[in-house]
Amino acid sequence: MSCDFECLSCDAANYKLMEKARNEKIETVWDRAEAMQPQCGFGEMGLCCTNCAMGPCRIVKVSEDGPKKGICGADEDTIASRNLARSIAAGSSAHSDHGRDIAHALYHAAKNPESGYKVKNHKKLISLAKEWGIDTENQDIKDIAANVAKTALEEFGKPFGNLRFIQRAPEDRKKIWNKMNVTPRAIDRDIVEVLHSTHIGCDADYRNIMTTAIRAALSDGWGGSMIGTELSDILFGVPEPHEIEANLGVLKEDEVNLVIHGHEPTLSEAILIAVNDPELIELAKKQGAEGINLVGMCCTGNEIAMRHGIPMAGNFFQQELAIVTGAVDAMVVDVQCIMPALSQVAKCYHTKLITTSPKAKIPGAIHMQFNEEEAIESAKRIVKEAVMNFKNRQGNIFIPQEKSKGFVGYSNEAIINALDKVTNSTAHPSGTVKPLADAIKSGVLRGAVAIVGCNNHKVLHDKGHVELAKELIKNDVLVVTTGCGAYACIKAGLMSKEARGLCGKGLATVCELVNIPPVLHMGSCVDISRILLLLSELAKFMNVDIKDLPVAGAAPEWMSEKALSIGTYVVASGVYTMLGVAPQVTGSDNLTRFLTNDVKDIYGGYFDIESDPKEAAKKIISCIEEKRKILSI
């Protein structure tokens, strides 16, 4: 690397491990990003088409010379919109397939005692069953769970009608979706239609292509992701606030360190049970360890932190550095955001990289299939592999001491419970968002912003999340966060109650009264569906549409196709959304204008792009103030 570590990350733990990696000649994501420069200009602008074997075709924008159309005649608008739509469909499929797996796990919990899964939240199960019209009277809880699981699975491929969760949106929002013909139908159908319509020789109208893509994205947010979150809560429990530790300092030199990395709680919940198995703990001690230390990485870390208090080791850009400590005995992965480079890094140490999903195998890794039908036994075999590797540790161990504390687990239910503590129960019913609406109307809270998303080398690691959050809370804007953004915030101390000292007077008062930190952890990336539901409830209570609320979304360091799907369904739900990295669409002036301007008149939400977090905060606050003015509050 030609740059000082401070210009790559704002996490001190990373500096020490970057230095160790450099000394041990370990290549990391930052090395590869530097080697990749300059990156392809055609790709950056979305002007390269590989949709058929006549290509690749590329549109030349930087000079008058060169082709302005592909061999089939597709212009810059068609090519850029097709590329974007396919990425959105891929992102929607990733989240939604996650949701499908959770539905299968719920079914196994009901029908297959060998799975080891059990339904933990009967109240939420029965509530959802009633919402979906499933008979619960005198029914066995396992039968109700099986029927809910089957109904959820039918949402992926039902031949007629629309997704059930759409009914949770405000009426005005549903009217907009119906008018624009983007109301989601069946999850698989909406994703497949994007791939069909963007095939060679199909849709060439960029606005129509985006309409199809928006429907697929809404199938993610109000479909696949929402199924994933709701059924995870039913199966594994609704998250509640509690304090945890975060950053690579959570690894322990004298214990077997097992890092669980990926996205699906079906694996991490089973691993959690396995690491507490007395026989495996005793086996670990026979290998010379004091015990088994389970820690989480990326969204899997969010899942088990918010339900069980398991420490969060690090976000997307820290996965290689965890292995560089030399103290990780096994990194167990399932799907999404897993760098293929991990197997090369693991080879330089004793670490076993264990893949568990048929959807995500990595050359050089050990594959141990995780079977939901026998989840606990599968998990025990995986944990045993980690335990038996402890004795193979080499001498090059360094665990940075940096770690922070913060509160995680603010599900919608937990937020409502917190609000109930400041509700006048003699005058108003409990279980509503009234105190939140009152705080917004009075101006004590200017608004709320969701800071979500990934890490990207185009933004200094974690700085986009942390600096934006600091600017917003300083201006009395409540922040909620998920995914890698949550890691950045907890490491920076923003999810501690002491962070109230960084807030404006209004937000500090709210945090004191409700006993919350100014940045609320709401889970993993699929849990952005929680935020949709909270906005929906707030809009209904204030008798407005979501687009009228003084709220915004932000993805300062986004990089994945999932993030594109999230951003699209958030905008189509009526929310102004700030991106810290420009999408690969800027080669099409029409498409760029559509996303950053035209969609505002259609859906109320629209994209904005600003890489400087302080400037981004100014634009977001300006948008919030505009909404407040329209609402006369």
PDB file of C-alpha atoms in Angstrom, residues 37-159:
ATOM      1  CA  GLN A  37      -6.509   1.463 -10.218  1.00  0.00           C
ATOM      2  CA  PRO A  38      -7.511   3.000 -12.506  1.00  0.00           C
ATOM      3  CA  GLN A  39     -10.817   1.157 -12.577  1.00  0.00           C
ATOM      4  CA  CYS A  40     -12.694   0.680 -15.850  1.00  0.00           C
ATOM      5  CA  GLY A  41     -14.352   3.947 -16.890  1.00  0.00           C
ATOM      6  CA  PHE A  42     -16.966   2.184 -18.997  1.00  0.00           C
ATOM      7  CA  GLY A  43     -17.932   0.021 -16.058  1.00  0.00           C
ATOM      8  CA  GLU A  44     -17.994   3.015 -13.688  1.00  0.00           C
ATOM      9  CA  MET A  45     -20.536   4.726 -15.952  1.00  0.00           C
ATOM     10  CA  GLY A  46     -22.561   1.558 -16.638  1.00  0.00           C
ATOM     11  CA  LEU A  47     -21.860   1.716 -20.368  1.00  0.00           C
ATOM     12  CA  CYS A  48     -20.500  -1.787 -20.984  1.00  0.00           C
ATOM     13  CA  CYS A  49     -22.993  -4.453 -22.121  1.00  0.00           C
ATOM     14  CA  THR A  50     -22.283  -8.203 -21.967  1.00  0.00           C
ATOM     15  CA  ASN A  51     -25.873  -9.360 -22.314  1.00  0.00           C
ATOM     16  CA  CYS A  52     -25.185 -11.344 -25.478  1.00  0.00           C
ATOM     17  CA  ALA A  53     -22.266 -12.935 -27.328  1.00  0.00           C
ATOM     18  CA  MET A  54     -22.157 -10.193 -29.969  1.00  0.00           C
ATOM     19  CA  GLY A  55     -20.560  -8.068 -27.247  1.00  0.00           C
ATOM     20  CA  PRO A  56     -19.034  -6.894 -25.113  1.00  0.00           C
ATOM     21  CA  CYS A  57     -20.254  -3.542 -26.421  1.00  0.00           C
ATOM     22  CA  ARG A  58     -19.367  -0.214 -24.906  1.00  0.00           C
ATOM     23  CA  ILE A  59     -20.588   3.327 -25.434  1.00  0.00           C
ATOM     24  CA  VAL A  60     -17.949   6.034 -25.742  1.00  0.00           C
ATOM     25  CA  LYS A  61     -18.990   9.189 -23.880  1.00  0.00           C
ATOM     26  CA  VAL A  62     -15.710  11.006 -23.371  1.00  0.00           C
ATOM     27  CA  SER A  63     -15.251  11.952 -27.042  1.00  0.00           C
ATOM     28  CA  GLU A  64     -17.304  12.489 -30.181  1.00  0.00           C
ATOM     29  CA  ASP A  65     -15.574   9.563 -31.800  1.00  0.00           C
ATOM     30  CA  GLY A  66     -16.463   6.010 -30.970  1.00  0.00           C
ATOM     31  CA  PRO A  67     -19.715   4.041 -30.896  1.00  0.00           C
ATOM     32  CA  LYS A  68     -22.850   5.538 -29.394  1.00  0.00           C
ATOM     33  CA  LYS A  69     -24.869   2.344 -29.690  1.00  0.00           C
ATOM     34  CA  GLY A  70     -24.243  -1.344 -29.116  1.00  0.00           C
ATOM     35  CA  ILE A  71     -24.239  -3.821 -32.001  1.00  0.00           C
ATOM     36  CA  CYS A  72     -27.967  -4.496 -31.448  1.00  0.00           C
ATOM     37  CA  GLY A  73     -28.659  -0.753 -31.364  1.00  0.00           C
ATOM     38  CA  ALA A  74     -29.033  -0.406 -27.571  1.00  0.00           C
ATOM     39  CA  ASP A  75     -28.114   3.128 -26.524  1.00  0.00           C
ATOM     40  CA  GLU A  76     -26.603   4.401 -23.285  1.00  0.00           C
ATOM     41  CA  ASP A  77     -29.992   4.645 -21.551  1.00  0.00           C
ATOM     42  CA  THR A  78     -30.911   1.073 -22.412  1.00  0.00           C
ATOM     43  CA  ILE A  79     -27.530  -0.378 -21.476  1.00  0.00           C
ATOM     44  CA  ALA A  80     -27.168   1.509 -18.191  1.00  0.00           C
ATOM     45  CA  SER A  81     -30.742   0.780 -17.083  1.00  0.00           C
ATOM     46  CA  ARG A  82     -30.491  -2.900 -18.025  1.00  0.00           C
ATOM     47  CA  ASN A  83     -27.284  -3.234 -16.011  1.00  0.00           C
ATOM     48  CA  LEU A  84     -28.816  -1.493 -13.018  1.00  0.00           C
ATOM     49  CA  ALA A  85     -32.052  -3.501 -13.197  1.00  0.00           C
ATOM     50  CA  ARG A  86     -30.155  -6.802 -13.278  1.00  0.00           C
ATOM     51  CA  SER A  87     -28.127  -5.751 -10.234  1.00  0.00           C
ATOM     52  CA  ILE A  88     -31.310  -4.814  -8.376  1.00  0.00           C
ATOM     53  CA  ALA A  89     -32.825  -8.196  -9.266  1.00  0.00           C
ATOM     54  CA  ALA A  90     -29.711  -9.965  -7.984  1.00  0.00           C
ATOM     55  CA  GLY A  91     -29.868  -8.025  -4.726  1.00  0.00           C
ATOM     56  CA  SER A  92     -33.558  -8.761  -4.326  1.00  0.00           C
ATOM     57  CA  SER A  93     -32.931 -12.457  -4.978  1.00  0.00           C
ATOM     58  CA  ALA A  94     -30.181 -12.628  -2.310  1.00  0.00           C
ATOM     59  CA  HIS A  95     -32.329 -11.119   0.431  1.00  0.00           C
ATOM     60  CA  SER A  96     -35.407 -13.032  -0.629  1.00  0.00           C
ATOM     61  CA  ASP A  97     -33.680 -16.396  -0.832  1.00  0.00           C
ATOM     62  CA  HIS A  98     -32.501 -15.717   2.722  1.00  0.00           C
ATOM     63  CA  GLY A  99     -36.170 -15.247   3.651  1.00  0.00           C
ATOM     64  CA  ARG A 100     -37.090 -18.484   1.906  1.00  0.00           C
ATOM     65  CA  ASP A 101     -34.480 -20.389   3.925  1.00  0.00           C
ATOM     66  CA  ILE A 102     -35.897 -19.001   7.161  1.00  0.00           C
ATOM     67  CA  ALA A 103     -39.377 -20.143   6.091  1.00  0.00           C
ATOM     68  CA  HIS A 104     -38.002 -23.631   5.441  1.00  0.00           C
ATOM     69  CA  ALA A 105     -36.364 -23.605   8.890  1.00  0.00           C
ATOM     70  CA  LEU A 106     -39.688 -22.642  10.491  1.00  0.00           C
ATOM     71  CA  TYR A 107     -41.341 -25.533   8.682  1.00  0.00           C
ATOM     72  CA  HIS A 108     -38.660 -27.934   9.950  1.00  0.00           C
ATOM     73  CA  ALA A 109     -39.144 -26.596  13.478  1.00  0.00           C
ATOM     74  CA  ALA A 110     -42.820 -27.524  13.198  1.00  0.00           C
ATOM     75  CA  LYS A 111     -42.515 -30.852  11.454  1.00  0.00           C
ATOM     76  CA  ASN A 112     -39.048 -32.265  12.072  1.00  0.00           C
ATOM     77  CA  PRO A 113     -37.843 -32.677  15.680  1.00  0.00           C
ATOM     78  CA  GLU A 114     -34.405 -33.721  14.358  1.00  0.00           C
ATOM     79  CA  SER A 115     -33.795 -30.154  13.191  1.00  0.00           C
ATOM     80  CA  GLY A 116     -33.323 -28.911  16.758  1.00  0.00           C
ATOM     81  CA  TYR A 117     -35.151 -25.647  15.980  1.00  0.00           C
ATOM     82  CA  LYS A 118     -38.053 -24.566  18.201  1.00  0.00           C
ATOM     83  CA  VAL A 119     -40.536 -21.733  17.833  1.00  0.00           C
ATOM     84  CA  LYS A 120     -39.591 -19.178  20.491  1.00  0.00           C
ATOM     85  CA  ASN A 121     -42.168 -16.457  20.037  1.00  0.00           C
ATOM     86  CA  HIS A 122     -45.675 -17.924  20.015  1.00  0.00           C
ATOM     87  CA  LYS A 123     -47.301 -14.498  20.347  1.00  0.00           C
ATOM     88  CA  LYS A 124     -45.752 -13.176  17.140  1.00  0.00           C
ATOM     89  CA  LEU A 125     -46.490 -16.450  15.342  1.00  0.00           C
ATOM     90  CA  ILE A 126     -50.179 -16.313  16.234  1.00  0.00           C
ATOM     91  CA  SER A 127     -50.369 -12.620  15.381  1.00  0.00           C
ATOM     92  CA  LEU A 128     -48.930 -13.237  11.911  1.00  0.00           C
ATOM     93  CA  ALA A 129     -51.161 -16.281  11.404  1.00  0.00           C
ATOM     94  CA  LYS A 130     -54.236 -14.158  12.135  1.00  0.00           C
ATOM     95  CA  GLU A 131     -52.958 -11.390   9.836  1.00  0.00           C
ATOM     96  CA  TRP A 132     -52.722 -13.963   7.049  1.00  0.00           C
ATOM     97  CA  GLY A 133     -56.112 -15.521   7.777  1.00  0.00           C
ATOM     98  CA  ILE A 134     -54.725 -18.803   9.103  1.00  0.00           C
ATOM     99  CA  ASP A 135     -56.955 -20.607  11.607  1.00  0.00           C
ATOM    100  CA  THR A 136     -55.457 -20.524  15.124  1.00  0.00           C
ATOM    101  CA  GLU A 137     -58.462 -21.585  17.214  1.00  0.00           C
ATOM    102  CA  ASN A 138     -57.715 -24.818  19.092  1.00  0.00           C
ATOM    103  CA  GLN A 139     -54.745 -25.433  16.799  1.00  0.00           C
ATOM    104  CA  ASP A 140     -51.452 -26.934  17.929  1.00  0.00           C
ATOM    105  CA  ILE A 141     -48.648 -24.366  17.831  1.00  0.00           C
ATOM    106  CA  LYS A 142     -46.616 -26.607  15.535  1.00  0.00           C
ATOM    107  CA  ASP A 143     -49.491 -26.814  13.060  1.00  0.00           C
ATOM    108  CA  ILE A 144     -49.847 -23.031  13.102  1.00  0.00           C
ATOM    109  CA  ALA A 145     -46.092 -22.683  12.500  1.00  0.00           C
ATOM    110  CA  ALA A 146     -46.216 -25.130   9.597  1.00  0.00           C
ATOM    111  CA  ASN A 147     -49.132 -23.282   7.998  1.00  0.00           C
ATOM    112  CA  VAL A 148     -47.415 -19.908   8.412  1.00  0.00           C
ATOM    113  CA  ALA A 149     -44.222 -21.327   6.884  1.00  0.00           C
ATOM    114  CA  LYS A 150     -46.097 -22.807   3.919  1.00  0.00           C
ATOM    115  CA  THR A 151     -48.003 -19.559   3.380  1.00  0.00           C
ATOM    116  CA  ALA A 152     -44.711 -17.631   3.427  1.00  0.00           C
ATOM    117  CA  LEU A 153     -43.197 -20.019   0.890  1.00  0.00           C
ATOM    118  CA  GLU A 154     -46.216 -19.539  -1.381  1.00  0.00           C
ATOM    119  CA  GLU A 155     -45.403 -15.827  -1.521  1.00  0.00           C
ATOM    120  CA  PHE A 156     -42.459 -16.657  -3.757  1.00  0.00           C
ATOM    121  CA  GLY A 157     -44.372 -18.271  -6.577  1.00  0.00           C
ATOM    122  CA  LYS A 158     -48.097 -17.781  -6.223  1.00  0.00           C
ATOM    123  CA  PRO A 159     -49.764 -17.382  -9.629  1.00  0.00           C
TER     124      PRO A 159
END
